[in-house]
PDB file of C-alpha atoms and ligand atoms in Angstrom:
ATOM      1  CA  UNK A 596     120.783 139.163   1.529  1.00 67.00           C
ATOM      2  CA  UNK A 597     119.315 142.612   1.070  1.00 92.00           C
ATOM      3  CA  UNK A 598     116.274 141.562   3.075  1.00 95.00           C
ATOM      4  CA  UNK A 599     118.421 140.093   5.864  1.00 96.00           C
ATOM      5  CA  UNK A 600     120.592 143.211   6.006  1.00 97.00           C
ATOM      6  CA  UNK A 601     117.478 145.385   6.244  1.00 97.00           C
ATOM      7  CA  UNK A 602     116.115 143.249   9.101  1.00 98.00           C
ATOM      8  CA  UNK A 603     119.425 143.416  10.974  1.00 97.00           C
ATOM      9  CA  UNK A 604     119.677 147.196  10.604  1.00 96.00           C
ATOM     10  CA  UNK A 605     116.075 147.865  11.576  1.00 97.00           C
ATOM     11  CA  UNK A 606     116.394 145.509  14.542  1.00 97.00           C
ATOM     12  CA  UNK A 607     119.206 147.700  15.891  1.00 96.00           C
ATOM     13  CA  UNK A 608     117.369 150.945  15.139  1.00 96.00           C
ATOM     14  CA  UNK A 609     114.224 149.696  16.866  1.00 97.00           C
ATOM     15  CA  UNK A 610     116.037 148.158  19.857  1.00 97.00           C
ATOM     16  CA  UNK A 611     114.428 144.809  19.090  1.00 98.00           C
ATOM     17  CA  UNK A 612     115.306 141.174  19.642  1.00 98.00           C
ATOM     18  CA  UNK A 613     114.186 138.331  17.357  1.00 98.00           C
ATOM     19  CA  UNK A 614     113.155 135.040  18.966  1.00 98.00           C
ATOM     20  CA  UNK A 615     112.375 131.939  16.911  1.00 98.00           C
ATOM     21  CA  UNK A 616     110.765 128.668  17.926  1.00 97.00           C
ATOM     22  CA  UNK A 617     112.502 125.404  16.998  1.00 96.00           C
ATOM     23  CA  UNK A 618     109.767 124.770  14.377  1.00 97.00           C
ATOM     24  CA  UNK A 619     110.286 128.017  12.429  1.00 98.00           C
ATOM     25  CA  UNK A 620     111.526 128.122   8.815  1.00 98.00           C
ATOM     26  CA  UNK A 621     115.331 127.640   8.539  1.00 97.00           C
ATOM     27  CA  UNK A 622     115.900 131.202   7.291  1.00 97.00           C
ATOM     28  CA  UNK A 623     113.977 132.588  10.281  1.00 98.00           C
ATOM     29  CA  UNK A 624     116.014 130.458  12.700  1.00 97.00           C
ATOM     30  CA  UNK A 625     119.196 131.732  11.032  1.00 97.00           C
ATOM     31  CA  UNK A 626     118.411 135.432  11.575  1.00 97.00           C
ATOM     32  CA  UNK A 627     117.077 134.970  15.132  1.00 98.00           C
ATOM     33  CA  UNK A 628     118.985 136.074  18.221  1.00 98.00           C
ATOM     34  CA  UNK A 629     117.718 132.971  20.028  1.00 97.00           C
ATOM     35  CA  UNK A 630     116.102 129.723  18.903  1.00 97.00           C
ATOM     36  CA  UNK A 631     114.332 127.568  21.477  1.00 94.00           C
ATOM     37  CA  UNK A 632     111.082 126.201  22.862  1.00 92.00           C
ATOM     38  CA  UNK A 633     108.168 128.372  23.913  1.00 87.00           C
ATOM     39  CA  UNK A 634     108.995 128.729  27.608  1.00 84.00           C
ATOM     40  CA  UNK A 635     112.726 129.240  27.017  1.00 89.00           C
ATOM     41  CA  UNK A 636     111.915 132.029  24.577  1.00 91.00           C
ATOM     42  CA  UNK A 637     109.383 133.668  26.898  1.00 87.00           C
ATOM     43  CA  UNK A 638     111.966 133.710  29.669  1.00 88.00           C
ATOM     44  CA  UNK A 639     114.475 135.311  27.296  1.00 94.00           C
ATOM     45  CA  UNK A 640     111.790 137.875  26.339  1.00 92.00           C
ATOM     46  CA  UNK A 641     111.262 138.685  30.023  1.00 90.00           C
ATOM     47  CA  UNK A 642     114.962 139.200  30.732  1.00 94.00           C
ATOM     48  CA  UNK A 643     115.902 140.891  27.448  1.00 96.00           C
ATOM     49  CA  UNK A 644     117.205 144.442  27.628  1.00 97.00           C
ATOM     50  CA  UNK A 645     115.466 145.269  24.327  1.00 97.00           C
ATOM     51  CA  UNK A 646     112.008 146.866  24.430  1.00 95.00           C
ATOM     52  CA  UNK A 647     110.633 145.128  21.354  1.00 97.00           C
ATOM     53  CA  UNK A 648     110.298 141.378  20.981  1.00 97.00           C
ATOM     54  CA  UNK A 649     109.718 139.924  17.519  1.00 98.00           C
ATOM     55  CA  UNK A 650     108.332 136.507  18.432  1.00 97.00           C
ATOM     56  CA  UNK A 651     108.526 134.098  15.500  1.00 98.00           C
ATOM     57  CA  UNK A 652     106.228 131.358  16.698  1.00 97.00           C
ATOM     58  CA  UNK A 653     102.476 130.946  17.122  1.00 98.00           C
ATOM     59  CA  UNK A 654      99.943 133.130  18.911  1.00 98.00           C
ATOM     60  CA  UNK A 655      99.919 131.487  22.370  1.00 97.00           C
ATOM     61  CA  UNK A 656     103.720 131.810  22.514  1.00 96.00           C
ATOM     62  CA  UNK A 657     103.608 135.556  21.860  1.00 96.00           C
ATOM     63  CA  UNK A 658     100.879 135.768  24.511  1.00 97.00           C
ATOM     64  CA  UNK A 659     103.090 133.941  27.014  1.00 95.00           C
ATOM     65  CA  UNK A 660     105.890 136.411  26.315  1.00 95.00           C
ATOM     66  CA  UNK A 661     103.426 139.275  26.839  1.00 96.00           C
ATOM     67  CA  UNK A 662     102.230 137.700  30.121  1.00 96.00           C
ATOM     68  CA  UNK A 663     105.810 137.467  31.427  1.00 95.00           C
ATOM     69  CA  UNK A 664     107.019 140.797  30.011  1.00 94.00           C
ATOM     70  CA  UNK A 665     104.032 143.183  29.962  1.00 96.00           C
ATOM     71  CA  UNK A 666     106.219 146.268  29.710  1.00 96.00           C
ATOM     72  CA  UNK A 667     107.563 145.133  26.333  1.00 96.00           C
ATOM     73  CA  UNK A 668     105.991 145.293  22.890  1.00 97.00           C
ATOM     74  CA  UNK A 669     105.571 141.750  21.564  1.00 97.00           C
ATOM     75  CA  UNK A 670     105.209 141.451  17.790  1.00 98.00           C
ATOM     76  CA  UNK A 671     103.992 138.316  16.024  1.00 98.00           C
ATOM     77  CA  UNK A 672     104.993 138.675  12.335  1.00 98.00           C
ATOM     78  CA  UNK A 673     101.875 136.798  11.139  1.00 98.00           C
ATOM     79  CA  UNK A 674      98.959 137.426  13.462  1.00 97.00           C
ATOM     80  CA  UNK A 675      97.081 134.464  11.934  1.00 97.00           C
ATOM     81  CA  UNK A 676      99.650 131.926  13.089  1.00 97.00           C
ATOM     82  CA  UNK A 677      97.468 130.240  15.662  1.00 97.00           C
ATOM     83  CA  UNK A 678      97.827 126.795  17.211  1.00 98.00           C
ATOM     84  CA  UNK A 679      94.993 124.354  16.449  1.00 98.00           C
ATOM     85  CA  UNK A 680      95.817 122.397  19.621  1.00 98.00           C
ATOM     86  CA  UNK A 681      95.502 125.526  21.789  1.00 98.00           C
ATOM     87  CA  UNK A 682      92.224 126.341  20.029  1.00 98.00           C
ATOM     88  CA  UNK A 683      90.708 122.964  20.967  1.00 98.00           C
ATOM     89  CA  UNK A 684      89.732 124.163  24.431  1.00 98.00           C
ATOM     90  CA  UNK A 685      87.946 127.344  25.552  1.00 98.00           C
ATOM     91  CA  UNK A 686      87.754 129.051  28.968  1.00 98.00           C
ATOM     92  CA  UNK A 687      84.111 127.857  29.227  1.00 98.00           C
ATOM     93  CA  UNK A 688      85.256 124.261  28.712  1.00 98.00           C
ATOM     94  CA  UNK A 689      87.674 124.662  31.640  1.00 98.00           C
ATOM     95  CA  UNK A 690      84.964 126.180  33.850  1.00 98.00           C
ATOM     96  CA  UNK A 691      82.701 123.227  33.024  1.00 98.00           C
ATOM     97  CA  UNK A 692      85.459 120.708  33.846  1.00 98.00           C
ATOM     98  CA  UNK A 693      86.058 122.398  37.198  1.00 98.00           C
ATOM     99  CA  UNK A 694      82.343 122.084  38.038  1.00 98.00           C
ATOM    100  CA  UNK A 695      82.369 118.438  36.958  1.00 98.00           C
ATOM    101  CA  UNK A 696      85.496 117.527  38.970  1.00 98.00           C
ATOM    102  CA  UNK A 697      85.469 119.947  41.932  1.00 97.00           C
ATOM    103  CA  UNK A 698      88.312 118.197  43.806  1.00 97.00           C
ATOM    104  CA  UNK A 699      90.726 118.289  40.877  1.00 98.00           C
ATOM    105  CA  UNK A 700      93.372 120.898  40.077  1.00 98.00           C
ATOM    106  CA  UNK A 701      93.699 122.094  36.474  1.00 98.00           C
ATOM    107  CA  UNK A 702      97.111 121.638  34.847  1.00 98.00           C
ATOM    108  CA  UNK A 703      97.277 123.432  31.499  1.00 98.00           C
ATOM    109  CA  UNK A 704      99.959 122.685  28.944  1.00 97.00           C
ATOM    110  CA  UNK A 705     101.695 125.890  27.840  1.00 96.00           C
ATOM    111  CA  UNK A 706      99.985 125.393  24.428  1.00 97.00           C
ATOM    112  CA  UNK A 707      96.818 127.158  25.593  1.00 98.00           C
ATOM    113  CA  UNK A 708      95.427 130.651  25.171  1.00 98.00           C
ATOM    114  CA  UNK A 709      95.942 133.278  27.892  1.00 98.00           C
ATOM    115  CA  UNK A 710      92.205 133.030  28.741  1.00 98.00           C
ATOM    116  CA  UNK A 711      92.501 129.282  29.299  1.00 98.00           C
ATOM    117  CA  UNK A 712      95.643 129.733  31.407  1.00 98.00           C
ATOM    118  CA  UNK A 713      93.712 132.286  33.470  1.00 98.00           C
ATOM    119  CA  UNK A 714      91.151 129.574  34.346  1.00 98.00           C
ATOM    120  CA  UNK A 715      93.860 127.047  35.247  1.00 98.00           C
ATOM    121  CA  UNK A 716      95.684 126.361  38.515  1.00 98.00           C
ATOM    122  CA  UNK A 717      99.057 125.422  37.052  1.00 98.00           C
ATOM    123  CA  UNK A 718     100.827 125.517  33.705  1.00 97.00           C
ATOM    124  CA  UNK A 719     103.244 122.879  32.492  1.00 96.00           C
ATOM    125  CA  UNK A 720     105.513 122.309  29.511  1.00 94.00           C
ATOM    126  CA  UNK A 721     106.211 119.064  27.694  1.00 93.00           C
ATOM    127  CA  UNK A 722     109.550 119.002  29.547  1.00 91.00           C
ATOM    128  CA  UNK A 723     108.128 119.270  33.070  1.00 94.00           C
ATOM    129  CA  UNK A 724     104.554 117.891  32.742  1.00 96.00           C
ATOM    130  CA  UNK A 725     105.237 114.721  34.754  1.00 96.00           C
ATOM    131  CA  UNK A 726     106.953 116.493  37.636  1.00 95.00           C
ATOM    132  CA  UNK A 727     104.325 119.278  37.756  1.00 97.00           C
ATOM    133  CA  UNK A 728     101.500 116.727  37.952  1.00 98.00           C
ATOM    134  CA  UNK A 729     103.381 114.782  40.631  1.00 98.00           C
ATOM    135  CA  UNK A 730     103.998 117.893  42.734  1.00 97.00           C
ATOM    136  CA  UNK A 731     100.548 119.496  42.494  1.00 98.00           C
ATOM    137  CA  UNK A 732      98.944 119.109  45.953  1.00 96.00           C
ATOM    138  CA  UNK A 733      95.965 117.079  44.740  1.00 97.00           C
ATOM    139  CA  UNK A 734      95.365 113.435  43.816  1.00 97.00           C
ATOM    140  CA  UNK A 735      93.025 114.434  41.001  1.00 98.00           C
ATOM    141  CA  UNK A 736      94.207 116.391  37.969  1.00 98.00           C
ATOM    142  CA  UNK A 737      92.340 117.865  35.015  1.00 98.00           C
ATOM    143  CA  UNK A 738      94.951 117.797  32.266  1.00 98.00           C
ATOM    144  CA  UNK A 739      94.387 120.068  29.250  1.00 98.00           C
ATOM    145  CA  UNK A 740      94.428 120.237  26.256  1.00 98.00           C
ATOM    146  CA  UNK A 741      96.672 117.505  24.757  1.00 98.00           C
ATOM    147  CA  UNK A 742      95.485 113.899  25.074  1.00 98.00           C
ATOM    148  CA  UNK A 743      98.838 112.390  24.068  1.00 98.00           C
ATOM    149  CA  UNK A 744     100.889 114.384  26.554  1.00 97.00           C
ATOM    150  CA  UNK A 745      98.166 113.510  29.075  1.00 97.00           C
ATOM    151  CA  UNK A 746      98.559 109.805  28.248  1.00 96.00           C
ATOM    152  CA  UNK A 747     102.343 110.060  28.638  1.00 96.00           C
ATOM    153  CA  UNK A 748     101.937 111.764  32.033  1.00 97.00           C
ATOM    154  CA  UNK A 749      99.311 109.255  33.178  1.00 97.00           C
ATOM    155  CA  UNK A 750     101.813 106.426  32.594  1.00 95.00           C
ATOM    156  CA  UNK A 751     104.192 108.037  35.095  1.00 96.00           C
ATOM    157  CA  UNK A 752     101.862 108.861  37.972  1.00 97.00           C
ATOM    158  CA  UNK A 753      99.326 107.124  40.203  1.00 97.00           C
ATOM    159  CA  UNK A 754      97.123 110.210  40.339  1.00 98.00           C
ATOM    160  CA  UNK A 755      93.671 110.204  38.792  1.00 98.00           C
ATOM    161  CA  UNK A 756      93.910 112.213  35.581  1.00 98.00           C
ATOM    162  CA  UNK A 757      90.983 113.572  33.553  1.00 98.00           C
ATOM    163  CA  UNK A 758      92.410 114.213  30.090  1.00 98.00           C
ATOM    164  CA  UNK A 759      90.939 116.663  27.568  1.00 98.00           C
ATOM    165  CA  UNK A 760      90.658 115.175  24.081  1.00 98.00           C
ATOM    166  CA  UNK A 761      92.756 117.738  22.184  1.00 98.00           C
ATOM    167  CA  UNK A 762      95.649 116.928  19.875  1.00 98.00           C
ATOM    168  CA  UNK A 763      98.210 118.529  17.603  1.00 98.00           C
ATOM    169  CA  UNK A 764      97.253 117.839  13.958  1.00 98.00           C
ATOM    170  CA  UNK A 765     100.910 118.059  12.901  1.00 98.00           C
ATOM    171  CA  UNK A 766     102.199 115.451  15.361  1.00 98.00           C
ATOM    172  CA  UNK A 767      99.104 113.354  14.627  1.00 98.00           C
ATOM    173  CA  UNK A 768     100.414 112.838  11.081  1.00 98.00           C
ATOM    174  CA  UNK A 769     103.323 110.762  12.379  1.00 98.00           C
ATOM    175  CA  UNK A 770     102.131 107.138  12.272  1.00 98.00           C
ATOM    176  CA  UNK A 771     103.501 104.015  13.970  1.00 98.00           C
ATOM    177  CA  UNK A 772     103.976 102.486  10.493  1.00 98.00           C
ATOM    178  CA  UNK A 773     106.329 105.380   9.613  1.00 98.00           C
ATOM    179  CA  UNK A 774     108.490 104.552  12.618  1.00 98.00           C
ATOM    180  CA  UNK A 775     108.431 100.821  11.934  1.00 98.00           C
ATOM    181  CA  UNK A 776     109.435 101.304   8.286  1.00 98.00           C
ATOM    182  CA  UNK A 777     112.355 103.542   9.219  1.00 98.00           C
ATOM    183  CA  UNK A 778     113.387 101.198  12.022  1.00 97.00           C
ATOM    184  CA  UNK A 779     113.694  98.294   9.587  1.00 98.00           C
ATOM    185  CA  UNK A 780     115.687 100.469   7.155  1.00 98.00           C
ATOM    186  CA  UNK A 781     117.965 101.970   9.835  1.00 98.00           C
ATOM    187  CA  UNK A 782     118.099  99.375  12.640  1.00 97.00           C
ATOM    188  CA  UNK A 783     120.775 101.296  14.586  1.00 97.00           C
ATOM    189  CA  UNK A 784     118.767 104.520  14.697  1.00 98.00           C
ATOM    190  CA  UNK A 785     117.149 105.499  17.995  1.00 98.00           C
ATOM    191  CA  UNK A 786     113.551 106.694  17.946  1.00 98.00           C
ATOM    192  CA  UNK A 787     113.235 110.102  19.634  1.00 98.00           C
ATOM    193  CA  UNK A 788     109.763 111.623  19.686  1.00 98.00           C
ATOM    194  CA  UNK A 789     107.807 114.534  21.137  1.00 98.00           C
ATOM    195  CA  UNK A 790     105.041 113.635  23.647  1.00 97.00           C
ATOM    196  CA  UNK A 791     102.412 115.270  21.389  1.00 98.00           C
ATOM    197  CA  UNK A 792     102.766 112.239  19.074  1.00 98.00           C
ATOM    198  CA  UNK A 793     100.055 109.555  19.047  1.00 98.00           C
ATOM    199  CA  UNK A 794     100.239 107.101  21.926  1.00 96.00           C
ATOM    200  CA  UNK A 795     101.050 104.235  19.486  1.00 97.00           C
ATOM    201  CA  UNK A 796     104.095 106.247  18.391  1.00 98.00           C
ATOM    202  CA  UNK A 797     105.067 107.066  21.987  1.00 97.00           C
ATOM    203  CA  UNK A 798     104.973 103.356  22.770  1.00 96.00           C
ATOM    204  CA  UNK A 799     107.625 102.728  20.057  1.00 97.00           C
ATOM    205  CA  UNK A 800     110.043 105.429  21.223  1.00 98.00           C
ATOM    206  CA  UNK A 801     113.481 105.000  22.785  1.00 98.00           C
ATOM    207  CA  UNK A 802     113.233 108.533  24.129  1.00 98.00           C
ATOM    208  CA  UNK A 803     110.259 110.875  24.622  1.00 97.00           C
ATOM    209  CA  UNK A 804     111.240 114.512  25.089  1.00 96.00           C
ATOM    210  CA  UNK A 805     110.344 118.155  24.510  1.00 94.00           C
ATOM    211  CA  UNK A 806     112.040 119.965  21.626  1.00 95.00           C
ATOM    212  CA  UNK A 807     114.844 121.184  23.900  1.00 93.00           C
ATOM    213  CA  UNK A 808     114.976 117.715  25.450  1.00 95.00           C
ATOM    214  CA  UNK A 809     115.402 116.141  21.996  1.00 97.00           C
ATOM    215  CA  UNK A 810     118.295 118.481  21.177  1.00 96.00           C
ATOM    216  CA  UNK A 811     119.965 117.821  24.536  1.00 96.00           C
ATOM    217  CA  UNK A 812     119.472 114.055  24.210  1.00 98.00           C
ATOM    218  CA  UNK A 813     121.057 113.691  20.754  1.00 98.00           C
ATOM    219  CA  UNK A 814     123.985 115.881  21.797  1.00 97.00           C
ATOM    220  CA  UNK A 815     124.752 113.784  24.868  1.00 98.00           C
ATOM    221  CA  UNK A 816     123.801 110.308  23.603  1.00 98.00           C
ATOM    222  CA  UNK A 817     126.538 108.000  22.321  1.00 97.00           C
ATOM    223  CA  UNK A 818     124.481 106.948  19.226  1.00 97.00           C
ATOM    224  CA  UNK A 819     124.924 108.254  15.678  1.00 98.00           C
ATOM    225  CA  UNK A 820     121.537 107.935  13.979  1.00 98.00           C
ATOM    226  CA  UNK A 821     118.112 109.103  15.089  1.00 98.00           C
ATOM    227  CA  UNK A 822     114.544 108.932  13.821  1.00 98.00           C
ATOM    228  CA  UNK A 823     113.031 112.246  14.891  1.00 98.00           C
ATOM    229  CA  UNK A 824     109.289 112.314  15.587  1.00 98.00           C
ATOM    230  CA  UNK A 825     108.291 115.955  15.809  1.00 98.00           C
ATOM    231  CA  UNK A 826     107.737 118.976  13.583  1.00 97.00           C
ATOM    232  CA  UNK A 827     110.244 119.050  10.712  1.00 96.00           C
ATOM    233  CA  UNK A 828     111.655 122.489  11.620  1.00 96.00           C
ATOM    234  CA  UNK A 829     113.744 121.004  14.411  1.00 97.00           C
ATOM    235  CA  UNK A 830     115.877 119.110  11.868  1.00 97.00           C
ATOM    236  CA  UNK A 831     117.470 122.373  10.724  1.00 96.00           C
ATOM    237  CA  UNK A 832     118.714 123.073  14.242  1.00 96.00           C
ATOM    238  CA  UNK A 833     119.785 119.462  14.847  1.00 97.00           C
ATOM    239  CA  UNK A 834     121.801 119.286  11.608  1.00 97.00           C
ATOM    240  CA  UNK A 835     123.377 122.662  12.307  1.00 96.00           C
ATOM    241  CA  UNK A 836     124.300 121.984  15.933  1.00 97.00           C
ATOM    242  CA  UNK A 837     125.087 118.268  15.691  1.00 97.00           C
ATOM    243  CA  UNK A 838     126.481 117.918  12.137  1.00 98.00           C
ATOM    244  CA  UNK A 839     128.377 114.703  12.889  1.00 97.00           C
ATOM    245  CA  UNK A 840     125.156 112.719  13.493  1.00 98.00           C
ATOM    246  CA  UNK A 841     122.399 111.591  11.098  1.00 98.00           C
ATOM    247  CA  UNK A 842     118.726 112.483  11.529  1.00 98.00           C
ATOM    248  CA  UNK A 843     115.744 110.989   9.705  1.00 98.00           C
ATOM    249  CA  UNK A 844     112.364 112.716   9.978  1.00 98.00           C
ATOM    250  CA  UNK A 845     109.731 110.212  11.129  1.00 98.00           C
ATOM    251  CA  UNK A 846     107.381 111.686   8.523  1.00 98.00           C
ATOM    252  CA  UNK A 847     107.792 114.373   5.886  1.00 97.00           C
ATOM    253  CA  UNK A 848     104.148 115.292   6.581  1.00 98.00           C
ATOM    254  CA  UNK A 849     104.854 116.602  10.071  1.00 98.00           C
ATOM    255  CA  UNK A 850     104.995 120.243   9.027  1.00 98.00           C
ATOM    256  CA  UNK A 851     103.031 122.802  11.042  1.00 98.00           C
ATOM    257  CA  UNK A 852     101.506 125.236   8.534  1.00 98.00           C
ATOM    258  CA  UNK A 853     100.965 127.844  11.234  1.00 98.00           C
ATOM    259  CA  UNK A 854     104.594 127.843  12.319  1.00 97.00           C
ATOM    260  CA  UNK A 855     105.604 128.421   8.701  1.00 98.00           C
ATOM    261  CA  UNK A 856     103.441 131.512   8.288  1.00 98.00           C
ATOM    262  CA  UNK A 857     106.194 133.765   9.612  1.00 98.00           C
ATOM    263  CA  UNK A 858     108.515 134.740   6.756  1.00 98.00           C
ATOM    264  CA  UNK A 859     111.490 137.086   6.432  1.00 98.00           C
ATOM    265  CA  UNK A 860     109.283 139.638   4.654  1.00 98.00           C
ATOM    266  CA  UNK A 861     106.775 139.578   7.524  1.00 98.00           C
ATOM    267  CA  UNK A 862     109.573 139.971  10.085  1.00 98.00           C
ATOM    268  CA  UNK A 863     110.759 143.064   8.202  1.00 98.00           C
ATOM    269  CA  UNK A 864     107.198 144.482   7.979  1.00 98.00           C
ATOM    270  CA  UNK A 865     106.678 143.854  11.704  1.00 98.00           C
ATOM    271  CA  UNK A 866     109.843 145.829  12.478  1.00 98.00           C
ATOM    272  CA  UNK A 867     108.873 148.614  10.072  1.00 97.00           C
ATOM    273  CA  UNK A 868     105.273 148.987  11.279  1.00 97.00           C
ATOM    274  CA  UNK A 869     105.727 147.775  14.908  1.00 97.00           C
ATOM    275  CA  UNK A 870     102.706 145.656  14.234  1.00 97.00           C
ATOM    276  CA  UNK A 871     100.950 143.138  14.629  1.00 98.00           C
ATOM    277  CA  UNK A 872     101.249 143.382  18.386  1.00 98.00           C
ATOM    278  CA  UNK A 873     100.059 140.719  20.833  1.00 98.00           C
ATOM    279  CA  UNK A 874      99.008 142.175  24.165  1.00 97.00           C
ATOM    280  CA  UNK A 875      97.147 140.279  26.875  1.00 98.00           C
ATOM    281  CA  UNK A 876      94.564 142.416  28.744  1.00 97.00           C
ATOM    282  CA  UNK A 877      95.688 143.065  32.334  1.00 97.00           C
ATOM    283  CA  UNK A 878      92.940 141.173  34.277  1.00 97.00           C
ATOM    284  CA  UNK A 879      93.579 138.032  32.194  1.00 98.00           C
ATOM    285  CA  UNK A 880      97.335 138.522  32.281  1.00 98.00           C
ATOM    286  CA  UNK A 881      97.556 138.560  36.076  1.00 98.00           C
ATOM    287  CA  UNK A 882      95.480 135.376  36.420  1.00 98.00           C
ATOM    288  CA  UNK A 883      97.391 133.585  33.645  1.00 98.00           C
ATOM    289  CA  UNK A 884     100.673 134.694  35.229  1.00 97.00           C
ATOM    290  CA  UNK A 885      99.582 133.072  38.489  1.00 98.00           C
ATOM    291  CA  UNK A 886      99.276 129.677  36.737  1.00 97.00           C
ATOM    292  CA  UNK A 887     102.748 130.092  35.210  1.00 95.00           C
ATOM    293  CA  UNK A 888     104.225 131.205  38.566  1.00 94.00           C
ATOM    294  CA  UNK A 889     102.570 128.264  40.301  1.00 96.00           C
ATOM    295  CA  UNK A 890     104.390 125.985  37.843  1.00 94.00           C
ATOM    296  CA  UNK A 891     107.719 127.734  38.447  1.00 90.00           C
ATOM    297  CA  UNK A 892     107.229 127.567  42.235  1.00 90.00           C
ATOM    298  CA  UNK A 893     106.714 123.798  42.070  1.00 89.00           C
TER     299      UNK A 893
HETATM  300 FE1  SF4 B1328     100.295 123.826  17.628  1.00 78.41          FE
HETATM  301 FE2  SF4 B1328     101.143 121.456  16.788  1.00 78.41          FE
HETATM  302 FE3  SF4 B1328     101.735 123.605  15.359  1.00 78.41          FE
HETATM  303 FE4  SF4 B1328     102.905 123.198  17.740  1.00 78.41          FE
HETATM  304  S1  SF4 B1328     103.140 121.940  15.910  1.00 78.41           S
HETATM  305  S2  SF4 B1328     102.017 125.104  16.998  1.00 78.41           S
HETATM  306  S3  SF4 B1328     101.217 122.201  18.880  1.00 78.41           S
HETATM  307  S4  SF4 B1328      99.686 122.782  15.771  1.00 78.41           S
END
């Protein structure tokens, strides 16, 4: 409690806001001003009246907040909380793909570094990937970096899609056998999964949705039991916001070690030291912003 009180007091003194991704530790979600997905949180960062943003998430998310709100100081409590999926593609890889497929437009999932966004034509999120790809004025799309989200999109469009072979190691741990076992144990439970899951898992789902989409779906759906195929952190929010329903994690192994690097102690240190800061250099920021704006304009 002492630690939480200290964080709350320092947050006021520093004129800071704490944002937490849906995959953060429960105690981090509980002290946050807002809990949400990466784009939701970046938009909140942009519109916040506070000058300091403590972004409890992974590195590319803090970068996205810095791209959208360059006048603010964005702190990432653990600077080593990277995203292995985002790290699976480099700006040089994107340049090479553009040379290889000169007629295609590059659609980059938000889970990419600022440098990779800067080389891309459009960004997308897991919530809007299908509609972005459909609306991009080109019949050929280079889709980076997630192969499973790319597969999901490719099933909903007639466009030619060149998919980068990246994946999220955490979602990869959810296996079709896990879903099948739970389905036979809880036959009334609906299978709700994130599109970063393996394609064999996606093929078994009743509903495929982003983290915010999963929360919205279970709130509005008439069912009572759900098998949830995404990072375990979301279960805290689901059980808190929808206590009358039952949620089973598809796998207890789907824990993102990077997301869990942010702790209460590190949040307090970040507020005390105003460090570690994530700041995107201006020439990269403006180009990356263009890709995000292109998505929003679509
Ligand atoms: Fe990256 Fe996967 Fe962790 Fe999300 S859950 S931060 S995509 S490694």
